[in-house]
Tab-separated table of C-alpha atoms in Angstrom:
chain	number	residue	atom	x	y	z
A	1	MET	CA	105.884	111.567	88.419
A	2	SER	CA	103.773	111.315	91.662
A	3	LYS	CA	104.388	108.189	93.635
A	4	LYS	CA	100.537	107.748	93.635
A	5	LYS	CA	100.307	107.760	89.742
A	6	GLU	CA	103.678	105.529	89.995
A	7	GLU	CA	101.682	102.888	92.182
A	8	GLU	CA	98.580	103.166	90.054
A	9	PHE	CA	100.480	102.299	86.791
A	10	ARG	CA	102.308	99.359	88.697
A	11	GLU	CA	99.058	98.143	89.238
A	12	GLN	CA	97.861	98.539	85.770
A	13	PHE	CA	100.885	97.055	84.374
A	14	LYS	CA	100.629	94.007	86.662
A	15	ASP	CA	96.936	93.654	85.298
A	16	SER	CA	98.413	93.896	81.804
A	17	ILE	CA	101.208	91.347	82.145
A	18	GLU	CA	98.678	88.942	83.856
A	19	ALA	CA	96.483	89.637	80.693
A	20	VAL	CA	99.621	88.775	78.387
A	21	ALA	CA	100.267	85.449	80.242
A	22	ALA	CA	96.592	84.465	79.746
A	23	ALA	CA	96.891	85.273	75.946
A	24	LEU	CA	100.320	83.439	75.701
A	25	LYS	CA	98.609	80.274	77.550
A	26	THR	CA	95.734	80.095	74.998
A	27	GLY	CA	98.071	80.016	72.145
A	28	HIS	CA	98.537	83.500	71.123
A	29	SER	CA	102.099	84.666	69.876
A	30	VAL	CA	103.541	87.603	71.914
A	31	GLU	CA	102.459	89.954	69.089
A	32	ASN	CA	98.922	89.013	68.982
A	33	ALA	CA	98.880	88.765	73.031
A	34	ILE	CA	99.905	92.392	73.147
A	35	ARG	CA	97.276	93.112	70.766
A	36	GLU	CA	94.587	91.144	73.011
A	37	VAL	CA	95.678	92.983	76.056
A	38	GLN	CA	95.251	96.251	74.188
A	39	LYS	CA	91.603	95.165	74.021
A	40	ASP	CA	91.376	93.896	77.492
A	41	MET	CA	92.948	97.362	78.838
A	42	ALA	CA	90.336	99.373	76.718
A	43	SER	CA	87.573	97.247	78.861
A	44	LEU	CA	89.308	97.882	82.081
A	45	TYR	CA	90.693	101.476	81.845
A	46	GLU	CA	89.762	104.821	81.036
A	47	LYS	CA	90.911	106.084	77.575
A	48	ASP	CA	93.416	108.552	79.188
A	49	SER	CA	94.927	105.954	81.454
A	50	ARG	CA	98.610	105.658	81.085
A	51	ILE	CA	98.489	101.987	80.442
A	52	ARG	CA	95.874	102.092	77.499
A	53	LYS	CA	98.050	104.878	76.014
A	54	GLU	CA	101.156	102.583	76.220
A	55	TYR	CA	99.497	99.586	74.834
A	56	ASP	CA	97.847	101.843	72.062
A	57	ARG	CA	101.440	103.329	71.188
A	58	MET	CA	102.967	99.737	71.051
A	59	CYS	CA	100.276	98.306	68.904
A	60	HIS	CA	100.915	101.286	66.380
A	61	GLN	CA	104.394	100.538	66.592
A	62	MET	CA	103.969	97.106	65.721
A	63	ASP	CA	101.495	97.746	62.928
A	64	MET	CA	104.250	100.039	61.615
A	65	LYS	CA	106.387	96.817	61.216
A	66	MET	CA	108.587	97.538	64.409
A	67	PRO	CA	109.864	94.303	65.959
A	68	VAL	CA	108.478	93.166	69.304
A	69	GLU	CA	111.459	93.369	71.313
A	70	ALA	CA	112.316	97.100	70.114
A	71	VAL	CA	108.696	97.839	70.983
A	72	LEU	CA	108.959	96.567	74.607
A	73	SER	CA	112.491	97.911	74.950
A	74	GLU	CA	111.111	101.602	74.285
A	75	PHE	CA	108.320	100.876	76.464
A	76	ALA	CA	110.578	100.091	79.301
A	77	GLU	CA	112.432	103.437	78.721
A	78	ARG	CA	109.470	105.466	78.485
A	79	THR	CA	108.154	103.944	81.869
A	80	GLY	CA	111.493	103.853	83.779
A	81	GLN	CA	110.126	101.193	86.015
A	82	GLU	CA	112.009	98.394	87.383
A	83	ASP	CA	109.262	95.824	87.034
A	84	VAL	CA	108.673	96.809	83.241
A	85	GLU	CA	112.335	96.654	82.476
A	86	ASP	CA	112.433	93.202	84.196
A	87	PHE	CA	109.704	91.906	82.173
A	88	VAL	CA	111.478	93.117	79.027
A	89	ASN	CA	114.789	91.632	79.903
A	90	VAL	CA	113.214	88.444	80.622
A	91	PHE	CA	111.331	88.561	77.079
A	92	ALA	CA	114.212	89.386	75.294
A	93	ALA	CA	116.334	86.599	77.083
A	94	ALA	CA	113.653	84.127	76.162
A	95	LYS	CA	113.244	85.307	72.503
A	96	ARG	CA	117.046	84.936	71.713
A	97	SER	CA	117.608	81.438	73.762
A	98	GLY	CA	114.861	80.146	71.266
A	99	GLY	CA	113.733	77.816	74.234
A	100	ASP	CA	110.370	77.660	75.472
A	101	SER	CA	109.787	81.492	75.688
A	102	ILE	CA	106.119	81.426	76.434
A	103	SER	CA	106.418	79.480	79.562
A	104	ILE	CA	109.621	81.757	80.490
A	105	ILE	CA	107.518	84.647	79.927
A	106	ARG	CA	104.706	83.247	81.915
A	107	SER	CA	106.911	82.271	84.911
A	108	ALA	CA	108.242	86.007	84.864
A	109	VAL	CA	104.775	87.333	84.756
A	110	ARG	CA	103.889	85.381	87.876
A	111	ILE	CA	106.945	86.583	89.645
A	112	ILE	CA	106.502	90.213	88.923
A	113	SER	CA	102.986	89.949	89.773
A	114	GLU	CA	103.739	88.448	93.309
A	115	LYS	CA	106.414	90.745	93.805
A	116	ILE	CA	104.040	93.717	93.285
A	117	GLU	CA	101.252	91.937	95.401
A	118	THR	CA	103.880	91.406	98.233
A	119	GLU	CA	104.751	94.973	98.313
A	120	LYS	CA	101.361	96.359	98.348
A	121	GLU	CA	100.719	93.774	101.423
A	122	ILE	CA	103.741	95.433	103.039
A	123	GLN	CA	102.536	98.968	102.475
A	124	THR	CA	99.206	98.239	103.825
A	125	MET	CA	100.874	96.852	107.039
A	126	ILE	CA	103.030	99.588	107.557
A	127	ALA	CA	100.152	102.174	107.018
A	128	SER	CA	98.915	101.911	110.533
A	129	GLU	CA	102.469	102.327	111.911
A	130	LYS	CA	102.723	105.288	110.079
A	131	LEU	CA	99.488	106.779	111.495
A	132	GLU	CA	100.529	105.900	114.719
A	133	PHE	CA	104.002	107.735	114.120
A	134	ASN	CA	102.135	110.743	113.026
A	135	ILE	CA	100.059	110.814	116.224
A	136	MET	CA	103.053	110.296	118.299
A	137	CYS	CA	104.766	113.198	116.964
A	138	ALA	CA	102.059	115.388	117.638
A	139	VAL	CA	101.578	114.572	121.217
A	140	PRO	CA	104.433	116.372	122.495
A	141	PHE	CA	103.142	119.577	121.005
A	142	ALA	CA	99.797	119.146	122.105
A	143	ILE	CA	100.998	118.229	125.737
A	144	ILE	CA	103.245	121.758	125.666
A	145	LEU	CA	99.994	123.624	124.348
A	146	TYR	CA	97.857	122.312	126.947
A	147	MET	CA	100.459	123.248	129.735
A	148	LYS	CA	100.797	126.707	128.173
A	149	LEU	CA	96.886	127.060	128.276
A	150	THR	CA	96.396	125.859	131.825
A	151	PHE	CA	99.465	125.761	133.600
A	152	SER	CA	101.345	128.635	132.197
A	153	GLU	CA	103.554	129.145	135.497
A	154	PHE	CA	104.963	125.671	135.360
A	155	LEU	CA	106.435	126.245	131.938
A	156	SER	CA	108.108	129.411	132.963
A	157	VAL	CA	110.335	127.275	135.037
A	158	LEU	CA	111.312	125.487	131.865
A	159	TYR	CA	111.734	128.517	129.656
A	160	GLY	CA	112.273	131.170	131.840
A	161	ASN	CA	116.040	130.685	132.965
A	162	ARG	CA	119.092	129.289	131.444
A	163	ALA	CA	118.981	126.139	133.020
A	164	GLY	CA	115.367	125.138	131.723
A	165	ALA	CA	116.270	126.700	128.252
A	166	ALA	CA	119.320	124.325	127.884
A	167	VAL	CA	117.494	121.147	129.436
A	168	MET	CA	114.697	122.097	126.596
A	169	THR	CA	117.096	122.570	123.816
A	170	VAL	CA	118.454	119.115	124.433
A	171	CYS	CA	114.878	117.495	124.734
A	172	VAL	CA	114.289	119.076	121.475
A	173	CYS	CA	117.357	117.994	119.830
A	174	VAL	CA	116.549	114.457	120.947
A	175	TYR	CA	112.821	114.920	119.689
A	176	MET	CA	114.163	115.891	116.288
A	177	ALA	CA	116.707	113.101	116.133
A	178	ALA	CA	114.035	110.533	116.982
A	179	TYR	CA	111.570	112.107	114.365
A	180	SER	CA	113.817	111.670	111.548
A	181	LEU	CA	115.093	108.239	112.656
A	182	GLY	CA	111.235	107.271	112.700
A	183	ARG	CA	110.804	109.095	109.244
A	184	LYS	CA	113.561	106.741	107.832
A	185	ILE	CA	111.883	103.701	109.464
A	186	ILE	CA	108.459	104.109	108.140
A	187	ARG	CA	109.747	105.011	104.693
A	188	VAL	CA	110.612	101.504	103.973
A	189	GLU	CA	111.401	100.611	100.103
A	190	VAL	CA	110.708	97.066	99.169
């Protein structure tokens, strides 16, 4: 799946788990909270959105008397996303422990939502740095093109003999190393 679609689904998932937390806060059981979120997602997202399809499927599975733990586990397997798996793991642990599972789930929802928001803020902050990097990568080529068009005899000294070719080969190697290092730096995973 494309990175853009993954990010879109993460945002949809964040909205859905916040809705689950709100439904739990109003006194719904987990099963009923999922059904309420299905209705909420219908008003927020289009019919063919991934989150709506997932909640429709989960509600259908619960209608078939499948336990909510199994329904959520399948949801996590289908999505393969860390945030979904974390939520399902917290839910399963809260259900098994028999404690105040609703407050545990609400706390997990808050933490996951904050994590997603923080990652989004970081991506926004490095977007300008990525643009600067791309511009800086293009500048040497623009300078060489300008020099080739206006002062071609100057470039013949650099490329017309062995010493110039050797120096420019070293420069290109340094440029490629800096480019690959820059790509690694701007490809930050949170």
